[in-house]
PDB file of C-alpha atoms in Angstrom:
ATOM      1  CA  UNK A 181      87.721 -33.359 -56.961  1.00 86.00           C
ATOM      2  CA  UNK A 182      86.430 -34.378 -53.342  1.00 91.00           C
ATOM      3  CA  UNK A 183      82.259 -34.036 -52.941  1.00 94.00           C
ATOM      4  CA  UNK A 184      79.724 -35.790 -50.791  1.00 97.00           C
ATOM      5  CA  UNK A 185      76.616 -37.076 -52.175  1.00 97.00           C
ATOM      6  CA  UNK A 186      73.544 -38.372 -49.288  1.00 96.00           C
ATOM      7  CA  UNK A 187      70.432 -39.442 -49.469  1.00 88.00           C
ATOM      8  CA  UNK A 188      67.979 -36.374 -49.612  1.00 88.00           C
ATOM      9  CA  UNK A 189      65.312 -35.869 -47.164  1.00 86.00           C
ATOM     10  CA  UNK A 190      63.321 -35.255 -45.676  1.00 95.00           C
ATOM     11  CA  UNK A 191      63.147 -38.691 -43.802  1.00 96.00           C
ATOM     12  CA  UNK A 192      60.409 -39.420 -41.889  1.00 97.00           C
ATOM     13  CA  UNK A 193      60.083 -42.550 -39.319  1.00 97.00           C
ATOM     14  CA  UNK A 194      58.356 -43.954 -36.423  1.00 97.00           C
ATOM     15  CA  UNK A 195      60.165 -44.176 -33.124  1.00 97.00           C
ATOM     16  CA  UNK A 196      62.006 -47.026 -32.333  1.00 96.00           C
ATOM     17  CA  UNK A 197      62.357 -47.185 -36.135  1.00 97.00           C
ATOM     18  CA  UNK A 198      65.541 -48.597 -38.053  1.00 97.00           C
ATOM     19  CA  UNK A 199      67.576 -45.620 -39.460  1.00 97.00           C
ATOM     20  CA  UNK A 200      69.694 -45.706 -42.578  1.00 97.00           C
ATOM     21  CA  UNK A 201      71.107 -42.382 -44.166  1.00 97.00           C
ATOM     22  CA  UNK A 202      72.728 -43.367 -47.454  1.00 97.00           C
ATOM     23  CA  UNK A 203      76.664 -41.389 -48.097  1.00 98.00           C
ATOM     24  CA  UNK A 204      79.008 -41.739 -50.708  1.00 98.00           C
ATOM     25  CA  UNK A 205      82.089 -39.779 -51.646  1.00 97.00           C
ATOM     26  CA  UNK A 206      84.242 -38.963 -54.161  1.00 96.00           C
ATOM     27  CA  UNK A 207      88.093 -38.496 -52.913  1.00 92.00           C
ATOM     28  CA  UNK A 208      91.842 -38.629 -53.590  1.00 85.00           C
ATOM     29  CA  UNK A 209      93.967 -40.429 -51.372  1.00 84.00           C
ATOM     30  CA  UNK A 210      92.512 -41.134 -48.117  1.00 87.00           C
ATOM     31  CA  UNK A 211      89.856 -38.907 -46.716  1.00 92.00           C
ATOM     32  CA  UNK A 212      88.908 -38.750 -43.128  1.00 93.00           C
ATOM     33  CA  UNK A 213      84.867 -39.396 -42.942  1.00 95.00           C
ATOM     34  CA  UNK A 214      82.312 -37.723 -40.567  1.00 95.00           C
ATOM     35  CA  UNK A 215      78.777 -37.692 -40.129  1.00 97.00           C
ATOM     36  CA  UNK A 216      77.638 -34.016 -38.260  1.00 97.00           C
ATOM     37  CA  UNK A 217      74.603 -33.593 -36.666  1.00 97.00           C
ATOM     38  CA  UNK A 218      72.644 -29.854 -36.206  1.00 94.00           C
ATOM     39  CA  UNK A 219      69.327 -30.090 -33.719  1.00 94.00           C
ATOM     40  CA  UNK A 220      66.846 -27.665 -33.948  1.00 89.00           C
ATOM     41  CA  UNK A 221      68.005 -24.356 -32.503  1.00 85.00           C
ATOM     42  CA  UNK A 222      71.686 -25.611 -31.978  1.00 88.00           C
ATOM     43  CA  UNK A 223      75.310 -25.512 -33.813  1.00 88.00           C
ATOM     44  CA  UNK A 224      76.444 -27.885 -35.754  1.00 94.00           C
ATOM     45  CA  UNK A 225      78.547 -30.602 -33.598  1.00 93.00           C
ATOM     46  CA  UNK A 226      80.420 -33.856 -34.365  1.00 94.00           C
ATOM     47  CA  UNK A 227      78.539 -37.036 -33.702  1.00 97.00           C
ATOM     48  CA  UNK A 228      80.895 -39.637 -35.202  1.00 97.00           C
ATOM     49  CA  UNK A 229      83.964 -40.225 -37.192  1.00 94.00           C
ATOM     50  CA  UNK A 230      86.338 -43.031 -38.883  1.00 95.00           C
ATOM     51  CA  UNK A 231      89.466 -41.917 -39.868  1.00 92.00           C
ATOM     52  CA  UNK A 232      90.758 -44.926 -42.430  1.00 92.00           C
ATOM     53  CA  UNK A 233      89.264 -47.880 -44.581  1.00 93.00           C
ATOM     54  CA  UNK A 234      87.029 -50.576 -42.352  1.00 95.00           C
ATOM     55  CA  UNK A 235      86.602 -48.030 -39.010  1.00 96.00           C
ATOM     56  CA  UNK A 236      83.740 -48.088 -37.389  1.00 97.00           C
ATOM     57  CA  UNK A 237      82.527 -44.374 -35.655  1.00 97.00           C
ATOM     58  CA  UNK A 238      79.876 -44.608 -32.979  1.00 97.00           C
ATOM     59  CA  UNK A 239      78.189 -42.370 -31.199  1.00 97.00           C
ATOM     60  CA  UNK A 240      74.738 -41.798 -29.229  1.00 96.00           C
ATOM     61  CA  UNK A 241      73.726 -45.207 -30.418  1.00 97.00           C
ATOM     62  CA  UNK A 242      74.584 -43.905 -34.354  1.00 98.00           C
ATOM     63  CA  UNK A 243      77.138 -46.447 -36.123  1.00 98.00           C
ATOM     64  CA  UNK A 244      78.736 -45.998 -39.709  1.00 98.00           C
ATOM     65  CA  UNK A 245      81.378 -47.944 -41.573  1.00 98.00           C
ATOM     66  CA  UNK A 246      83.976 -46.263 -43.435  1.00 97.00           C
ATOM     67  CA  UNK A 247      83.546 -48.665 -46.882  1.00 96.00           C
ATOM     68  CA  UNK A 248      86.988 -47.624 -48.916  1.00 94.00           C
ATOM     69  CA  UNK A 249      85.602 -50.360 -51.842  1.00 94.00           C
ATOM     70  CA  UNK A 250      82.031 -48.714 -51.866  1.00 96.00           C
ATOM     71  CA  UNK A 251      83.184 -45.108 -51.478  1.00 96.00           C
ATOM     72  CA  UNK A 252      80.164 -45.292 -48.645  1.00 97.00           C
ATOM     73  CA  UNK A 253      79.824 -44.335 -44.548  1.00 98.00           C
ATOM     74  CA  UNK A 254      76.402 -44.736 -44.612  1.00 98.00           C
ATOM     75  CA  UNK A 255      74.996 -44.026 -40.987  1.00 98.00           C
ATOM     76  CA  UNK A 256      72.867 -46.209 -38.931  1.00 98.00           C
ATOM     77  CA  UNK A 257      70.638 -46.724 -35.703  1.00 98.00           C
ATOM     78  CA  UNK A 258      68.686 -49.668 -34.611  1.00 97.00           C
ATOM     79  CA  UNK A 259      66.044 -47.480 -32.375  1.00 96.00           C
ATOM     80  CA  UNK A 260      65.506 -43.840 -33.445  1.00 97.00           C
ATOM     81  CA  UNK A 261      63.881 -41.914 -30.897  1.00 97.00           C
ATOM     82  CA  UNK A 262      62.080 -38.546 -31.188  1.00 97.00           C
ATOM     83  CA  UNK A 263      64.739 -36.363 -29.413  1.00 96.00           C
ATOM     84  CA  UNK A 264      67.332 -37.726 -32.790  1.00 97.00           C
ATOM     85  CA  UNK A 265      65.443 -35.459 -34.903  1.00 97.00           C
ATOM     86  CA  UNK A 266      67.689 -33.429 -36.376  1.00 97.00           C
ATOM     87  CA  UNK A 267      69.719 -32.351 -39.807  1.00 96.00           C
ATOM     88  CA  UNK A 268      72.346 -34.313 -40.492  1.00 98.00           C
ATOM     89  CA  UNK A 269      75.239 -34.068 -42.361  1.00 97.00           C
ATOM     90  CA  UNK A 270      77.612 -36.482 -44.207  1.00 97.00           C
ATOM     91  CA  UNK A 271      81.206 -34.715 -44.321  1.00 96.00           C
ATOM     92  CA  UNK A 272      84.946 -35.917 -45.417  1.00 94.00           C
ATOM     93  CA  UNK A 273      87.844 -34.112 -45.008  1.00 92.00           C
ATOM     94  CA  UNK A 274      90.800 -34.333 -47.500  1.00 87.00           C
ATOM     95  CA  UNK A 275      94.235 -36.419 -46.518  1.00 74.00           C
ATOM     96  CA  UNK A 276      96.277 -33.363 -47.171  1.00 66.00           C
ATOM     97  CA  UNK A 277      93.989 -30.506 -46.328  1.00 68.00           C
ATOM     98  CA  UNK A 278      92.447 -29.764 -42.920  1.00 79.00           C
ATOM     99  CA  UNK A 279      88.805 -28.174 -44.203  1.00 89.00           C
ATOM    100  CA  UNK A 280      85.711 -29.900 -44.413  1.00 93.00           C
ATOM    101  CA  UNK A 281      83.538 -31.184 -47.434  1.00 94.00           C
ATOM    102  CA  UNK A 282      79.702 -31.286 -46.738  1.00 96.00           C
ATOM    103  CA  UNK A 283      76.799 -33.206 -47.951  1.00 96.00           C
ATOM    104  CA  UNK A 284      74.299 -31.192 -48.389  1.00 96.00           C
ATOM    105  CA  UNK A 285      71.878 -32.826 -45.608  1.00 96.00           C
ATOM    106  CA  UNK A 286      69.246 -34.637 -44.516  1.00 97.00           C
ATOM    107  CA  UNK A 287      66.246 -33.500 -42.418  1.00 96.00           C
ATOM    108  CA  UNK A 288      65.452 -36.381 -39.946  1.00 97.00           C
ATOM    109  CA  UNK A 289      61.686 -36.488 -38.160  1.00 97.00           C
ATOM    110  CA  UNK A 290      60.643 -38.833 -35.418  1.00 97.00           C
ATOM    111  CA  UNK A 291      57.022 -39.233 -35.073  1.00 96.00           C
ATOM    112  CA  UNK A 292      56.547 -39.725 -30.774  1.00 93.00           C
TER     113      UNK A 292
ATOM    114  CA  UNK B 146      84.305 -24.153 -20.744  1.00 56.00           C
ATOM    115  CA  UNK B 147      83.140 -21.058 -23.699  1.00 83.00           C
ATOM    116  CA  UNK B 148      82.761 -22.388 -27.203  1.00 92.00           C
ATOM    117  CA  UNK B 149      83.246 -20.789 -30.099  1.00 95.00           C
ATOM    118  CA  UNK B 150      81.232 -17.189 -30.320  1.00 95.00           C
ATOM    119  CA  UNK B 151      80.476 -15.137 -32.938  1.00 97.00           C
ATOM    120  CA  UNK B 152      78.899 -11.903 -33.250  1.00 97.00           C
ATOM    121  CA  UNK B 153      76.337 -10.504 -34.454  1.00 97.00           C
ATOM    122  CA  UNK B 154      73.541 -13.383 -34.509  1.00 96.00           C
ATOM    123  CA  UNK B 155      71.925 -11.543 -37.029  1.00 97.00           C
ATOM    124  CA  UNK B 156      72.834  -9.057 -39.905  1.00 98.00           C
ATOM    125  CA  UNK B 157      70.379  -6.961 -42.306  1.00 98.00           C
ATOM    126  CA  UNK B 158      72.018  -5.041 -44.841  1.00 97.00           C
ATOM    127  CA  UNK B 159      71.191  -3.711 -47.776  1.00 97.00           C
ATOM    128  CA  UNK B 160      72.703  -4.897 -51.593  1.00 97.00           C
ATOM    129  CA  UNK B 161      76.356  -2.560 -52.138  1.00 97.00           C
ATOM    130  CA  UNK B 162      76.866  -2.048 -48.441  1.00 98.00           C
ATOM    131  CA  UNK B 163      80.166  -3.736 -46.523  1.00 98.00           C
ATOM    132  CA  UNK B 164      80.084  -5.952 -43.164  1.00 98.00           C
ATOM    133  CA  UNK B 165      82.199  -7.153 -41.163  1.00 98.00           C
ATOM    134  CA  UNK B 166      81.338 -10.882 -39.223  1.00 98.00           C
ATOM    135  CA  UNK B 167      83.273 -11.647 -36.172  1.00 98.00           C
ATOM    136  CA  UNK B 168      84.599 -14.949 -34.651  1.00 98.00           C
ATOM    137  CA  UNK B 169      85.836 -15.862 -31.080  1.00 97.00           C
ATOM    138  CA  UNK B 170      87.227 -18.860 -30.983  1.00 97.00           C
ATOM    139  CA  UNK B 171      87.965 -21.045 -28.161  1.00 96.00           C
ATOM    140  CA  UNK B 172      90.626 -20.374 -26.224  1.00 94.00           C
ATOM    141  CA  UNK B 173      93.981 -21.948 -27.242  1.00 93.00           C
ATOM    142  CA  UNK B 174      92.536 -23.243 -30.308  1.00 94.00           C
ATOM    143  CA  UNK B 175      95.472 -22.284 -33.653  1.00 93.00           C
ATOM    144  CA  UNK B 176      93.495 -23.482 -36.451  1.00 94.00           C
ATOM    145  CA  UNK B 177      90.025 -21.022 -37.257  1.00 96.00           C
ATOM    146  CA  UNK B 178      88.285 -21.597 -40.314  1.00 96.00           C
ATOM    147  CA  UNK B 179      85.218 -20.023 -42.112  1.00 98.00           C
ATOM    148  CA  UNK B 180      82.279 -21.698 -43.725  1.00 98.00           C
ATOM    149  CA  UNK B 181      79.245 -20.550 -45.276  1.00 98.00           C
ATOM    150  CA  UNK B 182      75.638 -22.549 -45.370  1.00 96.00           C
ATOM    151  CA  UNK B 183      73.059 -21.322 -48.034  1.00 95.00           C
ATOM    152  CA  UNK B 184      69.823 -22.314 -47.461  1.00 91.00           C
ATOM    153  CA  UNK B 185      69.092 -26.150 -47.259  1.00 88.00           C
ATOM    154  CA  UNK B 186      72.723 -26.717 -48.136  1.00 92.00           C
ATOM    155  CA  UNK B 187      75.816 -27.945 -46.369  1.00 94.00           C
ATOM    156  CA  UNK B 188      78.470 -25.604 -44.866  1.00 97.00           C
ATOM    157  CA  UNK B 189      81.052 -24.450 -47.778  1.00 97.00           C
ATOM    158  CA  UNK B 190      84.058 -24.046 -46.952  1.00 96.00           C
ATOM    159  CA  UNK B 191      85.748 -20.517 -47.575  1.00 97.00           C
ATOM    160  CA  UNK B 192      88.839 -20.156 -45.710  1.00 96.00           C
ATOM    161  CA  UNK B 193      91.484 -21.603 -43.262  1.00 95.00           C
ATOM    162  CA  UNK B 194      93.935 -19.819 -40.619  1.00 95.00           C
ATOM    163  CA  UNK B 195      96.677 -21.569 -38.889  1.00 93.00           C
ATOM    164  CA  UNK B 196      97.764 -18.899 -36.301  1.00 92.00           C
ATOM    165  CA  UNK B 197      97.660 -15.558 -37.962  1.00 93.00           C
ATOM    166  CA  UNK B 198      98.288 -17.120 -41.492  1.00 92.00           C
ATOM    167  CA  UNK B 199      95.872 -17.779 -44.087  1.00 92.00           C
ATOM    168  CA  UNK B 200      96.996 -21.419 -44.727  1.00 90.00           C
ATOM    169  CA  UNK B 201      94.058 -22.151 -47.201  1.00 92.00           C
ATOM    170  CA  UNK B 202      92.101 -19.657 -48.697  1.00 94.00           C
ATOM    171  CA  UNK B 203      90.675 -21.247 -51.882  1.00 93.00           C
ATOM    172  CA  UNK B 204      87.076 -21.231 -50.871  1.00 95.00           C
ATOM    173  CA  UNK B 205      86.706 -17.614 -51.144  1.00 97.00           C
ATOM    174  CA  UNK B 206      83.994 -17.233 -53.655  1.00 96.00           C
ATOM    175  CA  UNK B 207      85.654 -13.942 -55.379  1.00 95.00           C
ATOM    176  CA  UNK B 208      87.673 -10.823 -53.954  1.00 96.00           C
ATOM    177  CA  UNK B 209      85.061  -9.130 -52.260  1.00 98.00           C
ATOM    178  CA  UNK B 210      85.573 -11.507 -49.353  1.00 98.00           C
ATOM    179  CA  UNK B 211      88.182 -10.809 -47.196  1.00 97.00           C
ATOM    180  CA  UNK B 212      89.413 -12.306 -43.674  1.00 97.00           C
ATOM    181  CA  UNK B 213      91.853 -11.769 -41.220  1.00 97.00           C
ATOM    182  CA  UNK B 214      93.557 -12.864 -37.934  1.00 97.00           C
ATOM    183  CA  UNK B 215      95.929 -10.623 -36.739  1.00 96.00           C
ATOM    184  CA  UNK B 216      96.696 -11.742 -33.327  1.00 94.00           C
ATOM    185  CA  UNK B 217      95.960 -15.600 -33.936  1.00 92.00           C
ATOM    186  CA  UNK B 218      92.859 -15.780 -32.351  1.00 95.00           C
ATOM    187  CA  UNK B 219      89.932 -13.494 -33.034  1.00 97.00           C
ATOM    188  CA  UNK B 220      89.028 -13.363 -36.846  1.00 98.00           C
ATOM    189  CA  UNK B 221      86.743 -11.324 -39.030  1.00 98.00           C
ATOM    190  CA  UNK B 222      85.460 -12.117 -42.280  1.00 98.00           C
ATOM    191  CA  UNK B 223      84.833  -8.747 -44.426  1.00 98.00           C
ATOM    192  CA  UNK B 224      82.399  -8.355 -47.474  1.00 98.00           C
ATOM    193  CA  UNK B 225      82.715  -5.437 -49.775  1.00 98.00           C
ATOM    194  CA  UNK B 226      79.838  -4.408 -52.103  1.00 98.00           C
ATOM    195  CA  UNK B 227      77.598  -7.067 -50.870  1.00 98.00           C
ATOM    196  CA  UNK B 228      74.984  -9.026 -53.342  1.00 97.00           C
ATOM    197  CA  UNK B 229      72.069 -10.449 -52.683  1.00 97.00           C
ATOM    198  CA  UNK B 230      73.758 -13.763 -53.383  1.00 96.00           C
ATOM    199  CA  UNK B 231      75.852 -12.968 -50.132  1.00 97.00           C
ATOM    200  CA  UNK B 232      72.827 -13.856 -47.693  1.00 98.00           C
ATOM    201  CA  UNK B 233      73.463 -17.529 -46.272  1.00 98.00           C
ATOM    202  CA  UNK B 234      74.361 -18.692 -42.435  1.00 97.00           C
ATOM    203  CA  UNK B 235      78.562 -17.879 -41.956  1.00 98.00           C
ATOM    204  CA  UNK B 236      79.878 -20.398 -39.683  1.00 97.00           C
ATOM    205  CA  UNK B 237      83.050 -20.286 -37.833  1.00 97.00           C
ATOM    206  CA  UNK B 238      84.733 -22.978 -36.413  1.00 96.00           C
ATOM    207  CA  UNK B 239      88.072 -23.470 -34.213  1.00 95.00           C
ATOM    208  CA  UNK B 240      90.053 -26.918 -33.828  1.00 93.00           C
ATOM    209  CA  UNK B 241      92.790 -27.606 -31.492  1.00 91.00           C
ATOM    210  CA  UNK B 242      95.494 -27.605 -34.206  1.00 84.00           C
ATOM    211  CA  UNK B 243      95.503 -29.183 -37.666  1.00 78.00           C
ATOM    212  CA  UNK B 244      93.803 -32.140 -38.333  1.00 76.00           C
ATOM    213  CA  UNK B 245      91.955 -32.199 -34.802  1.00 82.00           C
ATOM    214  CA  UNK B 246      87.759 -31.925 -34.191  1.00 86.00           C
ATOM    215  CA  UNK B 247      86.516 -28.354 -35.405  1.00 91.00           C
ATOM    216  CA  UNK B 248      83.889 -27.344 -32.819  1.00 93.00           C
ATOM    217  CA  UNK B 249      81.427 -24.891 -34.585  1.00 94.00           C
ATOM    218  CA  UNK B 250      79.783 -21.518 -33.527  1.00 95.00           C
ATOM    219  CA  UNK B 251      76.103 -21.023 -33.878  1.00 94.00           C
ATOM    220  CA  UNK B 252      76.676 -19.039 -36.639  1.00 96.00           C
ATOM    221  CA  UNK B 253      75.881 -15.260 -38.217  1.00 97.00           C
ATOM    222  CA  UNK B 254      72.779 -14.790 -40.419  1.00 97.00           C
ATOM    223  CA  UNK B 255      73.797 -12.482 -42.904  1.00 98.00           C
ATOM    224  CA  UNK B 256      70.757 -10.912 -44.909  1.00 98.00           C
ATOM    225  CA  UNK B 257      71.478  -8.708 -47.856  1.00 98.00           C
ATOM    226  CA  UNK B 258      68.445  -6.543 -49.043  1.00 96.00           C
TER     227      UNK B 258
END
């Protein structure tokens, strides 16, 4: 079946920090990937996507690498800043189905 | 321009009782779909309408969960004889057509007593 497995939180860094949030999926055929991000107090909203094997989504500074050989789109920022704190949310979405597949999440803090 | 609404924010209920959760989506948008987040978890999905039409329905945990679309926009998402289990965050989203960005609603907060 298709699932999502990330790196569980929370995660806790310094500003200006390097960011890594670990994702890997399990899928038939070829999944679109996403990575969704929820800020305190707000909806869930789409911060990047790659759509087949070797894309790169970016977003807001936020990078990740669609890895079709790794099963991975692990996501990525050279700087964090404290206004990035968030949850967020590793996602795929089957080749022939239109729903989503979540991680289940990881709680980001940046300490000012 | 709106986003996706739903109503009410919050629900309180108590355990055997039946609700209703309603979705506005945005305005033009065909595709609506239904998710539900327990607590600390991702969204789940539970259903998908293209137009009126449930075109995927296979995350609908049993049969007291119902939805419906009747004129191919607004949808509600019905609960019979609700359990405790029930209480979680029901999101609604709304994408252009199939396969295009779902933009999400802020979501209902269903609490069952």
């Amino acid at each position: 079946g298709n699932s999502v497995t990330q790196m569980e939180g929370p995660v806790t860094l310094s500003e200006e920090a390097f960011l890594t949030i670990n994702c890997t999926y399990t899928a038939t055929g070829y999944p679109s990937l996403f990575w969704y991000v929820q800020y305190p107090g707000e909806g869930l909203q789409l911060l990047l996507k790659a759509t087949k094997a070797d894309d790169k989504g970016s977003n807001k500074g936020f990078e990740a690498t669609y890895r079709k050989e790794t099963t991975s789109f692990h996501l990525e920022k050279g700087s964090v800043q404290v206004s990035d704190s968030a949850v967020y949310f590793c996602a795929l979405s089957p080749s022939s189905a239109s729903k989503i597949i979540f991680g289940s999440g990881t709680r980001l803090s940046i300490r000012p | 321009g709106a986003g996706v609404s739903q109503t009410p924010s919050n629900k309180v209920t108590e355990k055997g009782k039946y609700v209703e959760l309603r979705c506005d989506p945005i305005s033009g948008h065909t595709a609506l779909y239904w998710y539900r987040q327990s607590l600390g978890q991702g969204p789940e999905f539970l259903i998908y309408f293209q137009g009126t039409g449930a075109a995927d329905d296979s995350g609908l945990p049993n049969d007291r969960f119902f939805a419906v679309r009747p004129e191919g926009s607004v949808s509600t998402l019905k609960i019979q004889r609700t359990e405790r289990g029930d209480s979680a965050v029901y999101l609604c989203a709304s994408s252009l057509d199939w396969g295009n960005e779902q933009f999400f609603g802020p979501g209902t907060r269903l609490t069952v007593l």
